[in-house]
Amino acid sequence: PVGPGRGSAAGSLVAYSLRITDLDPIAYGLIFERFLNPARKSLPDIDIDFCIEGRDSVFKYVVEKYGGPNHVAQIITFGKMQARAAIRDVGRALDIPLREVDRIAKLIPDAANITLEQALSREPRLKELIEEQPHIKKLFIIARALEGLPRHASTHAAGVVISDRPLVEYLPLAKGKKGEVVTQYDMKAVERIGLIKFDLLGLRNLTVMKEACEIIRKRGGVAPDLAHLDLTDRKTFELLASAQTTGVFQLESSGMKDLLLRLKPACFEDIIALVALYRPGPLDSGMHDQFVKRKNGQVPVTYLLPELEPILKDTYGVILYQEQVMNIASVLADYSMAEADNLRKAMGKKIADIMAQERERFLSRAKGRGVDLEKAENIFDLIEKFGRYGFNKAHSAAYAMIAFQTAYLKAHFAVESMAAILTSEMGSTEEVVKYIAECRNQGIEVLPPDINESDMSFTVVDGKIRFGLAAVKNVGHGAIESILKVRGQGGLFSSFFDFCERVDFRKVNRRVVESLIKSGAFDSTGARRSQIMSVLEETLEVGQKTQRDRRSGQFSLFETMGLDSRQTIYPPFPEIEEWNEGELLNYEKESLGFFITGHPLAKYEPILHKFANADTEKLHDLSEGRVVRIGGIIRDYKLHNDRKGEAMAFVTLEDLSGLAEVVLFSSVYSSVSGLIEKDSAIMVEGRVTRDEKSSKILADTVIPIDAAEGTWTTSVHLNLRITDLDKQGLQKLCDIL
């Protein structure tokens, strides 16, 4: 499948008519000049989202269609040295202790694309450090010299360049990590030399929707026509208003869920606004608060002029979209749409002299249209304030459509939707843990793999999700295809012995079978996991010998007589107990990477509810330095010696929502080292630290989870009924206390 649109191309009626995009630009007030401005020299972009599975085949088609690898190449991209990264890299090179470097990096304000120069002007403690400590001053001098320089090169996720002549006549080429042909110029340089750039993007959510619809059809249901949904569907908006949006495109972060609960979207325009609001600019400026209060009637919706109402009505008087800035300039100051697009661009770049010229032009033309000068100035101030954060409505509307489609599937086909999501994330343990937790929250049972029911990917069986065999560790696609082929030809496996007699051991080896046993894949055959594991070696030997004999044309006496020889050939199961719950769960984690039939943390939920103020899912949206308490199971840990040669630890903590990294510096680790063991249940109190990729916790306190009540309970409040305060009642209370 192809996405409904992306970027400004959704504002083109021709693109809509040709079915390049799926959104009617007239219905949503999208502007063609935002896509193609006759006054703009640069070529317009048509960015297209494809499903992950189809993106590579589209690229191969483009290569074949337009002259081969001499004429078509992917575009290189350079990762730049950002402020925090520059401090950390230079600090490492100067051999400054890790903890000190980390402390300095954390002082850099948590703002998008902030520079070291801006950080110094905003954070006085940085200035003090530079003035007081020569080695910190040296660190900053070098870091500022390196800031913004390319740090590494990689292949752009989407950018493709197509040329009429061999590309080497225009620019140098190189080979990427996977052997792909890439340009040595980045996308801006490619455009500057006159080559045409296309963005062919792979979007996982399109693959998820395709998979969900296939599961619905396989189960005999009717898959919805996602391109023609009822955009007023009640169940979908109930799901959005309750913020049950884990797995919903663009709307699943904890911060977005908070905004959903406050906003309670009631129409498709509200979803478009949500996509535009949840970005650093609007959030930092407080625009989202104004929007929510106006939408909920807490603040009256007012317009400086009646002419603004048709433009700003859908956003409750808030200037949210770039298209609104363009329409205001057109209606009030007689700008052509091309001129209005130039104004929009100038606002985004915040170039003072150009904005001064635009202000003068706007006020002059507005006055000529009979607009009061003071009101015209107020309106320009308003669009200058909010216009710089304005988002492209065409892009927001297109992505709101995908958000609605994924929400619709979750609202009406929750089990199929979650099965498709789990399939798409099979390669990421952290994501699978998160979505299994969501299934539990939704009351959807997730079953372990089954040798007779599982397919390659996650499937739906009787309203439950069955694990896919591809999710089992050590079980490759070749082995799975062999198992499924044998099962398809000869029917279900009646026992573990039947499986060992029929599968091809040239493709299904011992490690595969052991992982399947530990994951619970043979539970439906009636034998306990402990029993099957106890006869594994002997059974495999018999099965392999039987297959060798058959390939060489030898048959046993029983087989020539048409009798079943398996009861006499294979060893009997010993009468032993099943593994205990801890062993079962540990083997599940070993073979799958996560817990399925239970979770070691489940018994501690009351403690987590009382003392934890965050979980791994919310961690990513918390601000730098925020103090949190979080509980979990130690999934893994690594010990490391700091600059002083003292031991510290990096702990991977798993709770019921996912995974998080916890850093224990030597001063903390030395006092709690005995607690840091795999599968230990702990509570951590510490501070959030963030970098460009993830959030971590710097631990200040680590305690056993069952010690939380005794350690962190500071007071107990008793509610007593006066009628119980007789002599006997008071004596009982004294005895308890």
XYZ file of C-alpha atoms in Angstrom:
737
model
C 0.000 0.000 0.000
C 0.905 3.646 -0.508
C 0.291 6.391 2.052
C -2.453 9.015 1.531
C 0.145 11.761 1.087
C 3.127 13.407 2.652
C 4.302 16.998 2.775
C 3.027 19.871 0.698
C 2.138 17.723 -2.353
C -1.184 16.953 -0.647
C -2.138 20.560 -1.493
C -2.147 19.795 -5.221
C -5.519 19.094 -6.831
C -3.749 17.527 -9.823
C -1.866 15.130 -7.518
C -5.197 14.226 -5.905
C -6.867 13.731 -9.283
C -4.042 11.457 -10.417
C -4.382 9.482 -7.129
C -0.839 10.330 -6.082
C -2.468 11.622 -2.883
C -5.770 10.640 -1.235
C -6.819 13.931 0.400
C -9.112 16.413 -1.299
C -7.166 19.695 -0.886
C -10.322 21.801 -1.323
C -12.154 20.031 1.506
C -9.279 20.626 3.929
C -8.303 24.136 2.825
C -4.873 23.128 1.511
C -2.996 25.556 -0.723
C -1.350 24.697 -4.037
C 1.293 27.449 -3.736
C 2.568 25.848 -0.542
C 3.583 22.993 -2.872
C 4.508 24.856 -6.055
C 5.317 28.549 -5.775
C 6.048 30.231 -9.153
C 8.352 32.681 -7.333
C 10.451 29.906 -5.817
C 13.515 28.665 -7.691
C 13.779 25.261 -6.036
C 11.850 22.346 -7.507
C 8.827 21.024 -5.589
C 9.009 17.722 -3.737
C 6.549 14.868 -3.995
C 7.348 12.633 -1.041
C 5.674 9.221 -1.065
C 5.253 6.723 1.772
C 5.356 3.045 0.855
C 4.933 0.036 3.080
C 8.255 -1.259 4.422
C 7.998 -4.470 2.402
C 7.320 -2.644 -0.864
C 9.808 0.224 -0.648
C 12.790 -1.782 -1.943
C 10.833 -3.177 -4.888
C 9.755 0.364 -5.819
C 13.382 1.514 -5.716
C 14.449 -1.448 -7.890
C 11.709 -0.530 -10.371
C 12.934 3.078 -10.496
C 16.510 1.889 -11.126
C 15.410 -0.384 -13.974
C 13.004 2.173 -15.447
C 15.389 5.149 -15.516
C 18.683 3.759 -16.768
C 20.178 1.590 -14.058
C 22.666 2.421 -11.278
C 24.523 4.875 -13.547
C 21.466 7.135 -13.553
C 19.760 6.383 -10.220
C 21.372 6.510 -6.778
C 20.452 6.939 -3.136
C 21.577 10.106 -1.365
C 24.150 10.317 1.394
C 23.341 12.046 4.686
C 25.780 13.438 7.230
C 25.135 13.237 10.953
C 26.256 16.536 12.473
C 28.067 17.079 15.762
C 25.320 18.449 18.044
C 26.023 20.437 21.220
C 25.819 17.600 23.743
C 27.591 15.125 21.463
C 30.433 17.604 20.928
C 30.882 17.998 24.711
C 30.843 14.234 25.290
C 33.225 13.419 22.400
C 35.740 16.136 23.263
C 35.524 15.289 26.975
C 36.389 11.682 26.151
C 39.341 12.791 24.011
C 40.621 15.089 26.779
C 40.325 12.271 29.321
C 37.946 14.245 31.545
C 36.093 11.912 33.976
C 32.850 10.573 32.536
C 30.744 11.793 35.434
C 32.079 15.351 35.109
C 31.459 15.393 31.354
C 27.969 14.040 31.918
C 27.260 16.768 34.492
C 28.331 19.461 31.990
C 26.322 17.913 29.135
C 23.201 17.846 31.317
C 23.486 21.601 31.915
C 22.818 22.196 28.204
C 19.088 23.083 28.011
C 16.842 20.419 26.544
C 15.812 22.257 23.359
C 15.804 21.142 19.746
C 18.968 22.036 17.760
C 20.362 24.193 20.558
C 23.941 25.415 20.012
C 26.679 25.748 22.620
C 26.537 29.528 22.164
C 22.818 29.522 22.986
C 23.395 27.166 25.907
C 25.958 29.568 27.423
C 23.529 32.487 27.173
C 20.698 30.492 28.800
C 22.568 28.611 31.535
C 24.699 30.790 33.872
C 26.253 27.718 35.569
C 28.007 26.830 32.302
C 29.568 30.289 32.195
C 30.733 29.925 35.786
C 32.385 26.573 35.053
C 34.263 28.006 32.056
C 35.472 31.014 34.035
C 36.519 28.992 37.087
C 38.025 25.833 35.554
C 40.631 26.040 32.748
C 40.102 22.439 31.572
C 36.371 23.103 31.119
C 37.194 26.266 29.168
C 39.466 24.217 26.892
C 36.687 21.640 26.488
C 34.246 24.331 25.317
C 36.708 26.004 22.941
C 37.365 22.718 21.129
C 33.709 21.601 21.238
C 32.527 24.900 19.707
C 35.076 24.512 16.902
C 33.758 21.017 16.129
C 30.058 21.728 16.640
C 28.036 21.383 13.441
C 30.720 19.459 11.564
C 29.837 16.072 10.021
C 30.303 13.272 12.564
C 29.388 10.281 10.418
C 27.890 9.431 7.025
C 25.034 7.081 6.193
C 22.507 6.444 3.445
C 19.428 8.687 3.581
C 16.340 6.672 4.507
C 14.341 7.960 1.562
C 16.285 10.271 -0.772
C 16.785 9.097 -4.355
C 18.281 11.083 -7.257
C 17.434 10.398 -10.919
C 19.477 11.817 -13.769
C 19.093 11.922 -17.569
C 22.857 11.522 -18.002
C 25.310 9.318 -16.066
C 25.518 10.644 -12.522
C 29.325 10.687 -12.541
C 29.117 13.621 -14.959
C 27.507 15.664 -12.156
C 28.861 14.392 -8.845
C 31.066 11.767 -7.164
C 29.529 8.440 -6.129
C 30.400 5.948 -3.396
C 29.327 2.563 -2.073
C 27.226 2.451 1.084
C 27.558 -0.078 3.904
C 25.298 -2.571 2.108
C 26.937 -2.066 -1.268
C 24.335 0.409 -2.522
C 25.349 3.263 -4.830
C 25.139 6.628 -3.021
C 25.981 10.202 -3.933
C 28.818 11.896 -2.068
C 26.792 15.152 -2.044
C 23.978 15.514 0.491
C 20.449 16.338 -0.609
C 20.826 20.134 -0.493
C 23.953 20.005 -2.662
C 22.204 17.576 -5.039
C 19.368 20.087 -5.503
C 21.798 23.014 -5.904
C 23.501 21.405 -8.898
C 20.103 20.945 -10.578
C 19.395 17.254 -10.067
C 15.897 16.073 -9.170
C 15.447 14.460 -5.763
C 12.662 12.055 -4.877
C 11.753 10.796 -1.420
C 10.656 7.144 -1.394
C 9.940 6.437 2.261
C 9.208 3.138 3.959
C 6.501 3.527 6.612
C 6.028 0.625 9.012
C 2.429 1.562 9.835
C 1.313 0.989 6.248
C 2.697 -2.543 6.496
C 0.883 -3.005 9.817
C -2.452 -1.962 8.291
C -1.930 -4.295 5.326
C -1.082 -7.199 7.668
C -4.091 -6.466 9.923
C -6.456 -6.528 6.933
C -4.937 -9.818 5.739
C -5.491 -11.369 9.192
C -9.127 -10.170 9.164
C -9.686 -11.788 5.754
C -7.974 -15.050 6.759
C -10.396 -15.292 9.682
C -13.353 -14.928 7.311
C -14.069 -11.314 8.170
C -14.558 -8.314 5.912
C -11.569 -5.963 6.003
C -12.498 -2.268 6.046
C -11.840 -0.066 3.027
C -9.274 2.147 4.737
C -9.324 4.745 1.958
C -13.057 5.412 2.485
C -13.674 5.237 6.228
C -16.397 7.142 8.045
C -14.353 9.977 9.527
C -17.015 10.519 12.216
C -16.864 6.916 13.521
C -17.933 6.947 17.180
C -15.813 3.988 18.402
C -12.665 5.495 16.915
C -13.175 8.838 18.655
C -14.009 7.084 21.940
C -10.675 5.259 21.707
C -8.839 8.519 20.951
C -10.586 10.446 23.738
C -9.612 7.739 26.247
C -5.984 7.881 24.992
C -5.809 4.109 24.444
C -3.510 4.825 21.532
C -0.500 2.549 22.002
C 0.124 1.321 18.449
C -1.712 4.240 16.819
C 0.399 6.184 14.324
C 1.726 9.518 15.683
C -0.468 9.300 18.817
C 1.191 6.689 21.065
C 3.770 8.593 23.119
C 2.869 9.273 26.749
C 3.028 13.034 26.113
C 0.607 12.721 23.205
C -1.698 10.583 25.364
C -1.779 13.354 27.982
C -2.709 15.829 25.254
C -5.416 13.479 23.937
C -6.982 13.208 27.397
C -7.047 16.997 27.705
C -8.194 17.729 24.178
C -10.643 14.824 23.672
C -10.765 15.035 19.851
C -14.289 14.992 18.479
C -13.714 15.444 14.743
C -11.080 14.764 12.094
C -9.903 18.395 12.148
C -8.969 17.882 15.819
C -6.687 14.982 14.833
C -5.029 17.147 12.179
C -4.438 19.763 14.869
C -2.996 17.185 17.294
C -0.354 16.118 14.779
C 0.625 19.779 14.312
C 0.522 20.677 18.021
C 2.701 17.901 19.389
C 6.042 19.339 18.306
C 8.758 21.193 20.249
C 7.815 24.690 18.975
C 4.097 24.677 19.894
C 4.754 22.793 23.142
C 7.498 25.204 24.248
C 5.403 28.253 23.366
C 2.315 27.035 25.219
C 0.263 26.994 22.031
C -1.170 23.575 22.934
C -2.519 24.960 26.236
C -4.290 27.814 24.458
C -5.734 25.401 21.909
C -7.057 22.989 24.561
C -8.583 25.729 26.727
C -10.367 27.312 23.770
C -11.562 23.973 22.434
C -12.969 22.993 25.852
C -14.634 26.364 26.431
C -12.358 27.372 29.310
C -11.236 30.462 27.358
C -13.524 32.243 24.889
C -12.678 31.980 21.190
C -12.201 35.513 19.850
C -11.013 36.999 16.563
C -9.342 40.400 16.113
C -11.312 40.865 12.898
C -14.407 39.075 11.525
C -12.408 38.172 8.396
C -10.209 35.888 10.517
C -13.043 33.617 11.659
C -13.321 31.483 8.486
C -9.531 31.045 8.495
C -9.086 30.212 12.197
C -12.425 28.612 13.089
C -11.170 24.985 12.885
C -8.299 25.782 15.295
C -10.417 27.820 17.752
C -8.738 31.115 16.881
C -5.159 29.789 17.234
C -2.748 30.228 14.310
C -1.507 26.656 13.967
C -0.826 26.045 10.270
C 1.413 27.720 7.705
C -1.571 27.774 5.361
C -3.436 29.973 7.860
C -0.586 32.510 7.817
C -0.770 32.538 4.013
C -4.550 32.995 3.996
C -4.394 35.841 6.543
C -1.812 37.652 4.418
C -3.953 37.120 1.306
C -7.275 38.189 2.822
C -6.110 41.138 4.957
C -3.113 42.471 3.000
C -3.866 41.433 -0.579
C -0.796 39.150 -0.878
C -0.769 36.775 -3.795
C -0.402 33.172 -2.653
C 3.153 33.157 -4.023
C 3.967 36.252 -1.917
C 2.221 34.712 1.082
C 4.377 31.603 0.732
C 7.494 33.805 0.759
C 6.215 35.433 3.982
C 5.691 31.969 5.458
C 9.255 30.999 4.581
C 10.703 34.221 6.019
C 8.908 33.606 9.319
C 10.281 30.088 9.533
C 13.854 31.336 8.986
C 13.447 34.266 11.446
C 15.636 36.609 9.379
C 15.236 40.037 11.041
C 15.747 42.360 8.049
C 13.426 40.339 5.799
C 10.770 40.275 8.520
C 11.067 44.062 8.915
C 10.395 44.458 5.170
C 7.454 42.051 5.345
C 5.971 43.921 8.325
C 6.108 47.192 6.437
C 4.531 45.608 3.357
C 1.795 43.871 5.373
C 0.832 47.024 7.311
C 0.835 49.181 4.199
C -1.341 46.805 2.206
C -3.679 46.098 5.127
C -4.182 49.843 5.564
C -5.003 50.046 1.862
C -7.681 47.392 2.419
C -9.229 49.532 5.182
C -7.835 47.573 8.148
C -7.230 49.630 11.301
C -3.441 50.120 11.706
C -3.352 49.083 15.369
C -5.288 45.888 14.612
C -3.064 45.190 11.594
C 0.014 45.513 13.848
C -1.531 43.182 16.432
C -2.373 40.630 13.751
C 1.138 40.732 12.281
C 2.596 40.323 15.793
C 0.296 37.338 16.243
C 1.288 35.611 13.006
C 4.953 36.411 13.680
C 4.687 34.861 17.153
C 2.802 31.720 16.195
C 3.612 31.567 12.489
C 7.235 30.617 13.208
C 5.884 27.432 14.816
C 3.273 26.896 12.132
C 3.103 23.439 10.610
C 2.352 22.380 7.068
C -1.352 21.461 7.221
C -1.084 19.323 4.084
C 1.415 17.042 5.818
C -0.498 17.122 9.104
C -3.757 16.174 7.357
C -2.138 13.288 5.483
C -0.570 11.882 8.644
C -3.793 12.467 10.594
C -5.471 10.202 8.046
C -3.000 7.380 8.784
C -3.505 8.034 12.510
C -7.277 7.727 12.059
C -6.929 4.546 9.983
C -4.741 2.831 12.593
C -7.052 4.017 15.400
C -10.075 2.683 13.469
C -8.447 -0.738 13.127
C -7.623 -0.815 16.843
C -11.133 0.285 17.804
C -12.949 -2.253 15.607
C -10.381 -5.044 15.151
C -8.201 -4.792 18.262
C -6.867 -8.352 18.244
C -5.986 -8.346 14.544
C -4.455 -4.894 14.851
C -2.229 -5.863 17.795
C -1.167 -9.112 16.079
C -0.059 -7.107 13.038
C 1.823 -4.619 15.213
C 3.626 -7.423 17.065
C 4.609 -9.011 13.741
C 6.078 -5.729 12.522
C 8.176 -5.357 15.696
C 9.474 -8.944 15.998
C 13.052 -7.723 15.647
C 12.816 -5.358 18.644
C 12.570 -6.917 22.102
C 11.780 -3.544 23.700
C 8.864 -2.880 21.358
C 7.432 -6.404 21.670
C 7.510 -6.090 25.483
C 5.629 -2.787 25.192
C 2.942 -4.180 22.897
C 2.484 -7.383 24.915
C 1.865 -5.113 27.927
C -0.704 -3.221 25.857
C -2.420 -6.498 24.954
C -2.695 -7.290 28.674
C -4.164 -3.822 29.296
C -6.724 -4.430 26.527
C -7.649 -7.854 27.899
C -6.162 -9.648 24.879
C -4.471 -12.950 25.746
C -1.094 -13.572 24.080
C -0.345 -17.272 23.729
C 3.124 -18.815 23.403
C 4.211 -20.349 20.083
C 2.534 -23.616 19.113
C 3.947 -26.154 16.709
C 0.453 -26.915 15.353
C -1.094 -23.414 15.336
C 1.695 -20.892 14.858
C 2.589 -19.455 11.495
C 5.719 -17.520 10.562
C 4.250 -14.331 12.075
C 1.753 -13.566 14.846
C -1.743 -14.908 14.157
C -5.187 -14.689 15.735
C -6.784 -17.868 17.118
C -10.198 -17.785 18.832
C -9.841 -14.121 19.743
C -6.350 -14.587 21.149
C -2.948 -13.765 19.652
C -0.681 -16.702 18.945
C 3.055 -16.073 18.815
C 4.761 -16.476 15.458
C 7.560 -19.044 15.120
C 9.820 -16.327 13.697
C 9.826 -14.701 17.139
C 11.562 -17.721 18.702
C 15.315 -17.295 19.081
C 17.570 -19.659 17.088
C 14.663 -20.561 14.789
C 15.467 -19.233 11.315
C 13.174 -18.784 8.327
C 14.519 -21.904 6.628
C 13.611 -24.065 9.631
C 10.159 -22.490 9.914
C 9.405 -22.948 6.214
C 10.429 -26.612 6.515
C 8.179 -27.156 9.583
C 5.193 -25.419 7.963
C 5.666 -27.389 4.735
C 5.717 -30.745 6.589
C 2.677 -29.723 8.646
C 0.814 -28.610 5.540
C 1.525 -31.873 3.699
C 1.084 -34.404 6.514
C -1.278 -32.673 8.931
C -0.830 -31.617 12.548
C 1.905 -33.144 14.693
C 0.348 -35.691 17.060
C 3.284 -35.724 19.477
C 6.834 -34.583 19.990
C 7.980 -37.934 18.567
C 5.814 -37.435 15.476
C 7.470 -34.051 14.964
C 10.964 -35.558 15.260
C 10.106 -38.283 12.779
C 8.681 -35.961 10.108
C 10.731 -32.734 10.087
C 13.947 -32.476 8.080
C 16.825 -32.397 10.576
C 19.081 -30.975 7.907
C 17.095 -27.745 8.338
C 15.683 -28.152 11.865
C 18.645 -28.705 14.190
C 18.943 -29.353 17.923
C 19.091 -25.658 18.870
C 15.839 -25.043 16.969
C 14.027 -27.895 18.751
C 15.353 -26.879 22.186
C 14.204 -23.279 21.714
C 10.767 -24.480 20.605
C 10.459 -26.656 23.747
C 11.493 -23.842 26.102
C 9.089 -21.384 24.442
C 6.153 -23.770 24.993
C 5.635 -24.669 21.335
C 4.983 -28.357 22.142
C 2.536 -27.777 25.025
C -0.463 -28.745 22.867
C 0.944 -32.257 22.302
C 0.121 -33.092 25.925
C 3.599 -33.596 27.357
C 5.197 -31.297 29.924
C 8.113 -29.128 28.868
C 10.319 -30.774 31.492
C 9.447 -34.244 30.147
C 10.196 -33.360 26.531
C 13.516 -31.754 27.455
C 14.543 -34.838 29.428
C 14.268 -37.123 26.355
C 15.455 -34.575 23.789
C 18.888 -36.063 23.043
C 17.692 -39.653 22.699
C 14.653 -38.694 20.621
C 16.709 -36.604 18.207
C 19.146 -39.476 17.714
C 16.300 -41.894 16.899
C 14.590 -39.374 14.626
C 17.790 -38.632 12.701
C 18.567 -42.357 12.306
C 15.033 -43.053 11.089
C 15.329 -40.284 8.474
C 18.749 -41.528 7.327
C 17.394 -45.050 6.944
C 14.434 -43.813 4.898
C 16.630 -41.757 2.610
C 18.786 -44.869 2.007
C 15.712 -47.060 1.377
C 15.823 -49.018 4.673
C 12.626 -49.652 6.648
C 11.987 -51.332 9.978
C 10.098 -54.614 10.266
C 7.153 -52.799 11.861
C 6.882 -50.284 8.990
C 6.909 -53.043 6.326
C 3.968 -54.622 8.190
C 2.124 -51.274 8.252
C 2.429 -50.914 12.023
C 3.363 -47.825 14.032
C 6.866 -48.360 15.369
C 7.196 -45.135 17.301
C 5.932 -46.409 20.657
C 8.671 -49.007 20.744
C 11.463 -46.993 19.153
C 11.173 -43.698 21.061
C 11.937 -43.385 24.777
C 8.988 -43.041 27.174
C 8.479 -39.753 28.997
C 9.651 -39.956 32.614
C 7.103 -39.229 35.352
C 8.569 -35.897 36.503
C 7.022 -32.623 37.628
C 6.819 -29.602 35.353
C 9.368 -26.830 35.851
C 8.343 -24.360 38.537
C 6.942 -20.962 37.562
C 10.315 -19.230 37.807
C 11.968 -21.800 35.542
C 9.127 -21.649 33.011
C 9.326 -17.856 32.815
C 13.124 -17.812 32.606
C 13.118 -20.332 29.770
C 10.451 -18.289 27.973
C 12.642 -15.226 28.296
C 15.679 -17.187 27.113
C 13.913 -18.504 24.012
C 11.723 -15.503 23.177
C 13.448 -12.545 24.791
C 10.447 -11.736 27.005
C 7.869 -13.237 29.332
C 4.578 -14.556 27.907
C 2.557 -16.692 30.319
C 3.290 -14.370 33.244
C 5.682 -11.741 34.518
C 7.934 -11.880 37.613
C 6.981 -8.284 38.354
C 3.229 -8.970 38.440
C 3.229 -9.856 42.159
C 4.837 -6.478 42.935
C 2.182 -4.390 41.162
C 0.703 -3.037 44.448
C 4.170 -1.794 45.475
C 4.747 -0.199 42.056
C 1.353 1.467 42.245
C 2.247 3.003 45.618
C 5.845 4.059 45.115
C 6.679 4.332 41.387
C 5.954 7.706 39.782
C 7.042 6.676 36.278
C 7.393 3.653 34.026
C 9.627 2.876 31.065
C 7.000 4.032 28.561
C 6.655 7.501 30.128
C 10.392 7.913 30.614
C 10.975 9.149 27.064
C 8.715 12.169 27.583
C 10.128 13.327 30.918
C 12.361 16.380 31.081
C 16.102 16.404 31.806
C 16.824 16.197 35.528
C 13.352 14.986 36.537
C 13.511 12.841 39.691
C 11.768 9.505 39.195
C 11.092 6.298 41.071
C 10.758 3.224 38.911
C 10.648 -0.480 39.642
C 11.576 -3.483 37.552
C 13.445 -6.714 36.957
C 17.138 -6.566 36.012
C 17.152 -8.060 32.532
C 20.891 -7.540 32.022
C 23.809 -5.478 33.313
C 27.350 -4.586 32.329
C 30.153 -3.597 34.656
C 32.620 -0.916 33.624
C 35.574 0.807 35.261
C 35.365 4.597 35.337
C 38.330 6.942 34.841
C 39.440 6.366 38.402
C 39.398 2.601 37.937
C 36.313 2.184 40.137
C 33.469 -0.158 39.153
C 30.180 1.244 37.850
C 27.219 -0.512 36.210
C 24.874 -0.089 33.263
C 21.629 -1.911 34.061
C 18.818 -2.821 31.646
C 15.638 -2.643 33.737
C 12.369 -4.216 32.580
C 8.981 -3.255 33.967
C 5.485 -4.131 32.736
C 5.704 -1.494 29.975
C 9.145 -2.028 28.457
C 12.873 -1.532 29.004
C 15.051 1.314 30.281
C 18.751 1.830 30.945
C 19.850 2.743 34.467
C 23.375 4.061 35.114
C 24.944 3.377 38.512
C 28.067 5.469 39.010
C 30.754 4.044 41.277
C 29.571 5.978 44.357
C 26.151 4.276 44.103
C 27.257 0.894 42.756
C 29.782 0.312 45.550
C 27.026 0.337 48.163
C 24.444 -1.772 46.242
C 26.610 -4.151 44.176
C 25.044 -7.157 45.937
C 21.628 -6.242 44.482
C 22.808 -6.093 40.886
C 22.089 -9.567 39.586
C 20.042 -10.792 36.628
C 16.337 -11.250 37.424
C 16.589 -9.276 40.696
C 13.546 -7.100 41.430
C 14.612 -3.577 42.422
C 13.318 -0.051 42.888
C 15.437 2.830 41.595
C 15.278 6.500 42.481
C 17.256 8.776 40.213
C 17.323 11.575 37.656
C 16.368 11.433 33.996
C 19.111 12.214 31.508
C 18.490 12.530 27.795
C 20.517 12.516 24.630
C 19.570 12.649 20.967
C 18.470 9.003 20.906
C 17.172 7.919 24.303
C 16.413 8.655 27.937
C 18.245 7.019 30.854
C 18.107 7.127 34.627
C 21.139 8.147 36.684
C 20.543 6.220 39.892
C 20.867 7.866 43.322
C 19.217 5.065 45.313
C 18.700 1.350 44.599
C 16.761 -0.928 46.971
C 15.109 -4.369 46.777
C 11.555 -3.888 45.549
C 10.058 -5.576 48.609
C 11.932 -3.105 50.852
C 10.146 -0.099 49.324
C 7.391 0.069 51.924
C 9.800 0.021 54.827
C 12.196 2.495 53.197
C 9.897 5.037 51.567
C 6.792 5.038 53.765
C 7.088 8.333 55.651
C 3.681 8.463 57.299
C 0.548 6.388 57.876
C -2.916 7.972 57.977
C -5.623 6.153 59.946
C -9.328 6.745 59.357
C -11.269 5.632 62.444
C -14.994 5.604 63.088
C -15.882 7.238 66.405
C -18.256 4.369 67.182
C -15.260 1.985 67.274
C -13.316 4.043 69.819
C -14.483 2.247 72.927
C -12.046 0.800 75.442
C -11.774 -2.525 73.614
C -11.313 -0.840 70.222
C -8.556 1.429 71.543
C -6.764 -1.562 73.052
C -6.820 -3.376 69.699
C -5.382 -0.268 68.012
C -2.594 -0.076 70.604
C -1.776 -3.749 70.050
C -1.498 -3.204 66.280
C 0.676 -0.124 66.645
